XYZ file of C-alpha atoms in Angstrom:
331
model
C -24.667 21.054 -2.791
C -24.785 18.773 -6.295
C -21.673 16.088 -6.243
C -19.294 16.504 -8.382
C -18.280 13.725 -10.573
C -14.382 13.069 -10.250
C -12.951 10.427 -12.537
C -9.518 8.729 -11.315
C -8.028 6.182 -14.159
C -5.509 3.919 -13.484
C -7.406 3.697 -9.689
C -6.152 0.367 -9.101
C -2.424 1.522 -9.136
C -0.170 3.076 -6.956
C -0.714 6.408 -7.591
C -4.346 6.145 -7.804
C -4.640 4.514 -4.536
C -2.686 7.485 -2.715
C -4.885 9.839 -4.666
C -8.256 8.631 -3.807
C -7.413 9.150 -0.112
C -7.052 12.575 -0.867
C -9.349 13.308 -2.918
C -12.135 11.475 -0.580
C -10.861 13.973 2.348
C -11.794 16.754 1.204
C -8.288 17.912 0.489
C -8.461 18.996 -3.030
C -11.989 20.439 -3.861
C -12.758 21.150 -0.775
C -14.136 20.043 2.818
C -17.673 20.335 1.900
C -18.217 18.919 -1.510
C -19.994 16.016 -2.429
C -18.088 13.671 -4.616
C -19.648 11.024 -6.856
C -15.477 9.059 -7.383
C -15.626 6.909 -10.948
C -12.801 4.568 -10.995
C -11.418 3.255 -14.430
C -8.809 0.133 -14.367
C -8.302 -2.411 -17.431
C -10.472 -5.766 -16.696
C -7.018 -7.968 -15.398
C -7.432 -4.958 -12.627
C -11.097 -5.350 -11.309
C -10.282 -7.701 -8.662
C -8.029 -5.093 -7.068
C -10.057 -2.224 -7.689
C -12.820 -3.675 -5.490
C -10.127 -4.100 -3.013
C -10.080 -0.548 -3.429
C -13.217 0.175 -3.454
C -14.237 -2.200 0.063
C -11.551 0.445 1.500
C -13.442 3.775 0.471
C -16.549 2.526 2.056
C -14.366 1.203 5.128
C -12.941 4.483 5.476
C -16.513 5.827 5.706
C -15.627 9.500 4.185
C -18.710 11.981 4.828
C -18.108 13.348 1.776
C -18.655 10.362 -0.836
C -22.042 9.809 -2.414
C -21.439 7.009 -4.866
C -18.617 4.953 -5.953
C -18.367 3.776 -9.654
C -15.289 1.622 -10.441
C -15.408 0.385 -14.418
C -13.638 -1.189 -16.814
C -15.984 -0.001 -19.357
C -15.226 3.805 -20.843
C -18.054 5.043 -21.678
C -19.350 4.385 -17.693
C -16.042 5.837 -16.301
C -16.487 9.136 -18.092
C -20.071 10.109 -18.293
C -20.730 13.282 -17.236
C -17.996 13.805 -15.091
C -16.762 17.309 -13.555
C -12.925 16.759 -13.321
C -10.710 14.138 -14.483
C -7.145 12.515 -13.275
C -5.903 10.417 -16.216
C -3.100 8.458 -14.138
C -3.768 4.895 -15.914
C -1.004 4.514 -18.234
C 1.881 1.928 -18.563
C 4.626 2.867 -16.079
C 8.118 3.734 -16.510
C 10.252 0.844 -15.118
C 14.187 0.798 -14.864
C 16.392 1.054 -18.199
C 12.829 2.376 -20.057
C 13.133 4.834 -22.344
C 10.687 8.220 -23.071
C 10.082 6.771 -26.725
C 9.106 3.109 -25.518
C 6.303 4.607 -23.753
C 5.021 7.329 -26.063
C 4.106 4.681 -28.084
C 2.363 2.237 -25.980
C 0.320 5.388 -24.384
C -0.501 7.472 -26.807
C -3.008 4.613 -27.943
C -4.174 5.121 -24.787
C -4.897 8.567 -24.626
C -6.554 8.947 -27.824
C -8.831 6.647 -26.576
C -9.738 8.468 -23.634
C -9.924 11.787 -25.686
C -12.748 10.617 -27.857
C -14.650 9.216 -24.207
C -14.211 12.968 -22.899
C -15.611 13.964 -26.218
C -18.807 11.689 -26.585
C -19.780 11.367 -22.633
C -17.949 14.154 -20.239
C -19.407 17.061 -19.393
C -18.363 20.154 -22.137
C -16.599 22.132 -18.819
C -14.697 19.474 -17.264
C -11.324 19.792 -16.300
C -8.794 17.171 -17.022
C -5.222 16.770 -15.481
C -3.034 14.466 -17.287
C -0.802 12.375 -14.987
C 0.099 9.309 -17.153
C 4.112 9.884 -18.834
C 4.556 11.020 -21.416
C 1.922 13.425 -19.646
C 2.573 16.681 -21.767
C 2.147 14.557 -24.579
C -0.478 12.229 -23.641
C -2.520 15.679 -22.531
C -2.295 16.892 -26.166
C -3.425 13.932 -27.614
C -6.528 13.258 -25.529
C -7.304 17.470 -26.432
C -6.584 16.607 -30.115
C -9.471 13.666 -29.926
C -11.729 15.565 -27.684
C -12.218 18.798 -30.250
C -16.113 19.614 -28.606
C -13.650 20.268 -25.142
C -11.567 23.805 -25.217
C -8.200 23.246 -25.494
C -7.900 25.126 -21.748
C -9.590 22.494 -20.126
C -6.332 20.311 -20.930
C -3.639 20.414 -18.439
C -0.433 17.868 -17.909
C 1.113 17.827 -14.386
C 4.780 19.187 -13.680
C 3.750 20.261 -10.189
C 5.705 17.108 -8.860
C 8.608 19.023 -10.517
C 7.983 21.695 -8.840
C 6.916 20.827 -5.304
C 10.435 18.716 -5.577
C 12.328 22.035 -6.524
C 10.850 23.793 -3.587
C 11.562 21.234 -1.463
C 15.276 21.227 -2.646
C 15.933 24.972 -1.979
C 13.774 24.698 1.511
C 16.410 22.237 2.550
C 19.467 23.696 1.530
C 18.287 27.206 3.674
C 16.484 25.086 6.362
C 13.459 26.322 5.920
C 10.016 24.293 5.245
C 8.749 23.878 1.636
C 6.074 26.208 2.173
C 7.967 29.116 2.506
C 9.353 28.863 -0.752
C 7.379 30.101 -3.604
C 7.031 31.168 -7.376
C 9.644 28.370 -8.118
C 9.046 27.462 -12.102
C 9.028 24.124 -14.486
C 9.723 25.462 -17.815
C 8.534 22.638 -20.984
C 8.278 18.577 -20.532
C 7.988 16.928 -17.576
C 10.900 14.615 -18.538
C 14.842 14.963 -18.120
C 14.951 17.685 -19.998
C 12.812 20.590 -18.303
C 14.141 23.071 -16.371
C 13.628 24.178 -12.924
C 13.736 27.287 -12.750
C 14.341 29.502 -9.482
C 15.508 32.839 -10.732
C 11.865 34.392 -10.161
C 11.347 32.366 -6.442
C 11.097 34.086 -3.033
C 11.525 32.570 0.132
C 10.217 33.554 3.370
C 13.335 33.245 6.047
C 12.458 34.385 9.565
C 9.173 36.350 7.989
C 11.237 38.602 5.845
C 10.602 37.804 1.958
C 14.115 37.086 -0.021
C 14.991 36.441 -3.328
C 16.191 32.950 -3.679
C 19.221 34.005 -5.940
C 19.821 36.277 -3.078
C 20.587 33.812 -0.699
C 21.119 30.210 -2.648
C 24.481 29.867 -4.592
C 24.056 30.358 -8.545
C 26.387 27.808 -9.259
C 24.340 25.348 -7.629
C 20.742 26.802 -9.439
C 22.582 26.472 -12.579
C 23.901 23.025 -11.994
C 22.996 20.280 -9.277
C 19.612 22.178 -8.612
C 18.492 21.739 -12.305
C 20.093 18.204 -12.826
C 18.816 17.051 -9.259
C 15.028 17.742 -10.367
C 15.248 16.399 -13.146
C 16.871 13.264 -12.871
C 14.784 12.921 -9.504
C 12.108 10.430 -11.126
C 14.578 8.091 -12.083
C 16.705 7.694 -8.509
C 12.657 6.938 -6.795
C 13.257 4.533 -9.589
C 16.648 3.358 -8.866
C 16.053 3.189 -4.829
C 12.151 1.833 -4.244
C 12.135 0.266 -8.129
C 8.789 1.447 -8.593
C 8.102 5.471 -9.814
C 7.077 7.661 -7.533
C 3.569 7.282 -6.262
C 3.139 9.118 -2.977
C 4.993 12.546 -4.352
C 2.714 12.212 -7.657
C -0.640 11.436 -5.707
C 0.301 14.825 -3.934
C 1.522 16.647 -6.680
C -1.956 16.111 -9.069
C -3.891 16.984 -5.533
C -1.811 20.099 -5.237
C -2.538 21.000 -9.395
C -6.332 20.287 -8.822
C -6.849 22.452 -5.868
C -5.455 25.544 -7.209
C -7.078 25.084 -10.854
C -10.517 24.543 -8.578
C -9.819 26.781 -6.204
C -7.055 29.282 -7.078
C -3.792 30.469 -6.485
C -3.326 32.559 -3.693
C -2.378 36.454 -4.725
C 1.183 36.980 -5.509
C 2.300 33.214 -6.245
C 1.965 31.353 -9.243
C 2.273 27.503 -10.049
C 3.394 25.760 -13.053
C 1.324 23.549 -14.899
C 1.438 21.913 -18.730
C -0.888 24.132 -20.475
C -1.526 24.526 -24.712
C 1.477 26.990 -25.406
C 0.286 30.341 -27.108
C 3.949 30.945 -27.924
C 4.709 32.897 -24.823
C 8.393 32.877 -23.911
C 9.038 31.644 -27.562
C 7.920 28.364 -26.511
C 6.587 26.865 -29.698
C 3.082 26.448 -30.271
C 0.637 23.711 -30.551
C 2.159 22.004 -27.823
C 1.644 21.427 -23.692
C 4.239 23.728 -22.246
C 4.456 23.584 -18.625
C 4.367 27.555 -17.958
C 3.774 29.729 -14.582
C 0.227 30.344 -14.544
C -1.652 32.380 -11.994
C -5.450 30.888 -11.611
C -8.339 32.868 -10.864
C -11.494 32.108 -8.942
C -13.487 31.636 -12.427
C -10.829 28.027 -12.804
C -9.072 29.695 -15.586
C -5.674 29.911 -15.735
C -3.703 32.628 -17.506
C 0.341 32.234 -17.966
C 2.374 34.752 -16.017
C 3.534 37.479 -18.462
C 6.470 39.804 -18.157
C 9.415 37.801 -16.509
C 12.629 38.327 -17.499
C 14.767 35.336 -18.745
C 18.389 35.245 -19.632
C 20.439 33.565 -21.999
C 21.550 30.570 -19.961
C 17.182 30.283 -19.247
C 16.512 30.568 -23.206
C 18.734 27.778 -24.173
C 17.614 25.303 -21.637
C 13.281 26.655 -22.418
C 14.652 25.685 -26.258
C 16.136 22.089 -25.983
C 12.704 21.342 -23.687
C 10.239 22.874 -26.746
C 11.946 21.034 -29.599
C 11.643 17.550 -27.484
C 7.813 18.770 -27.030
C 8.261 18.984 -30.523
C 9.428 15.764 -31.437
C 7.086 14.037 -29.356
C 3.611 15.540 -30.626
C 5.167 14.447 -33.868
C 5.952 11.274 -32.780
C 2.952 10.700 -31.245
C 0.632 11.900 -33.666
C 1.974 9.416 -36.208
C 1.503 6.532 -34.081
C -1.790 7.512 -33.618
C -2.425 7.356 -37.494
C -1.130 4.022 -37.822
């Protein structure tokens, strides 16, 4: 079997350094694959990253072929299969969204017009780095030989920590609950939604408004998900690296591999309008993946008033930002 060349950025870093462990096990394209890693960091990083990189060979994974850890771009992202765009300046106490759309962005388009010139024309790339939705719509925007598809920002943190709310308030673990959705930005103002989840209590399969309070999924469920980010903040006073690591694991895997039959999985995809999301930007949506690695947003769910407000305050700051954004990037 050919390696596939996966490209971690920002592989120095907290995240990054969760993520390779991961990725070198097997755990997200699977048990038997090859990998070729290639490991981006700015140059004040290099020293660290072959701290890193002394540990992948310690660790003596079967699975890893070759280990290429760069400074230089145009190295980190020839030819490579799948890409995890972490590297990015980090959110740190007090920080606001717009302080860091600006330094990233910069960033980003950068890295779009790398994908563009050296990766291959199929490769899949998972923004991680905040403002990711944004970020992820940049780098598509400077990478226009790439299909917009192949552009995807990661909410699945939001969502594995909505599951893993409801799973503790009925006592249940977080893999029984499932079909749990992040409508818009992964910021403070998406919205977890659990109107369309089932959860699997003693092996019978229940609605989740069927057995969770709808007070609580209209209030402290919503604000408790969103505002989750910022309390890792408040109590460790760096972001949250383990969770993420595992989250953009979890959002490879099934874009590789699939989502099982019945569930789907929410991921910042280029909106189409569905849902009167507006278009043009990276929506996180359900999407159900098949075994060809495309995904396809879940159609047909009903959504109520109290849903349609919250999906509209998320698009307009999608919005904002891609406006935002795109003017710093003409500066």
């Amino acid at each position: 079997m050919e390696p596939l060349r996966v490209l971690v950025t920002g592989a120095a870093g907290q995240i990054g350094y969760s993520l390779l462990n991961s990725i070198s096990r097997g755990d997200v394209f699977g048990p038997n694959q090859p990998l070729i890693l290639h490991l981006l960091d700015i140059q004040p990083m290099m020293g660290v990253l072959e701290g890193v990189v002394m540990e992948l060979v310690d660790c003596a994974f079967p699975l890893i072929r070759d280990v290429i850890a760069t400074a230089d771009e145009v190295t980190a992202f020839k030819d490579i299969d799948a890409a995890f765009l972490v590297g990015s300046m980090p959110r740190r106490e007090g920080m606001e969204r717009k302080d860091l759309l600006a330094a990233n962005v910069k960033i980003f388009k950068s890295q779009g017009k790398a994908l563009d010139q050296h990766a291959k024309k199929t490769v899949k790339v998972l923004v991680v780095g905040n403002p990711a939705n944004t970020n992820a719509f940049i780098c598509s925007k400077y990478a226009p030989s790439i299909p917009k598809e192949n552009f995807t920002a990661m909410t699945r943190l939001d969502q594995n920590r909505a599951q893993a709310q409801i799973a503790s308030r009925l006592k249940v673990s977080a893999d029984k609950v499932k079909n749990v959705i992040i409508w818009g930005n992964h910021s403070s103002t998406q919205f977890p939604d659990a109107s369309h989840a089932v959860v699997s209590i003693n092996g019978t399969l229940t609605k989740v408004p069927d057995v969770v309070d709808g007070e609580y999924l209209k209030s402290d469920f919503i604000t408790c998900v969103q505002k989750r980010g910022a309390a890792v903040i408040a109590a460790r006073k760096l972001s949250s690296a383990m969770s993420a690591a595992k989250a953009a694991g979890d959002h490879m895997r099934d874009w590789w591999h699939g989502t099982p039959e019945g569930t789907f999985v929410s991921m910042g995809v280029f909106s189409d309008g569905s849902y009167d999301a507006p278009k043009d930007v990276i929506y996180s949506f359900p999407v159900q993946i098949g075994s060809d690695r495309n995904w396809k947003i879940v159609e047909g769910l009903s959504i109520n008033d109290f849903a349609k407000e919250k999906m509209a305050i998320t698009g307009k700051e999608l919005e904002e930002e891609r406006q935002d954004a795109v003017s710093v990037c003409q500066d």
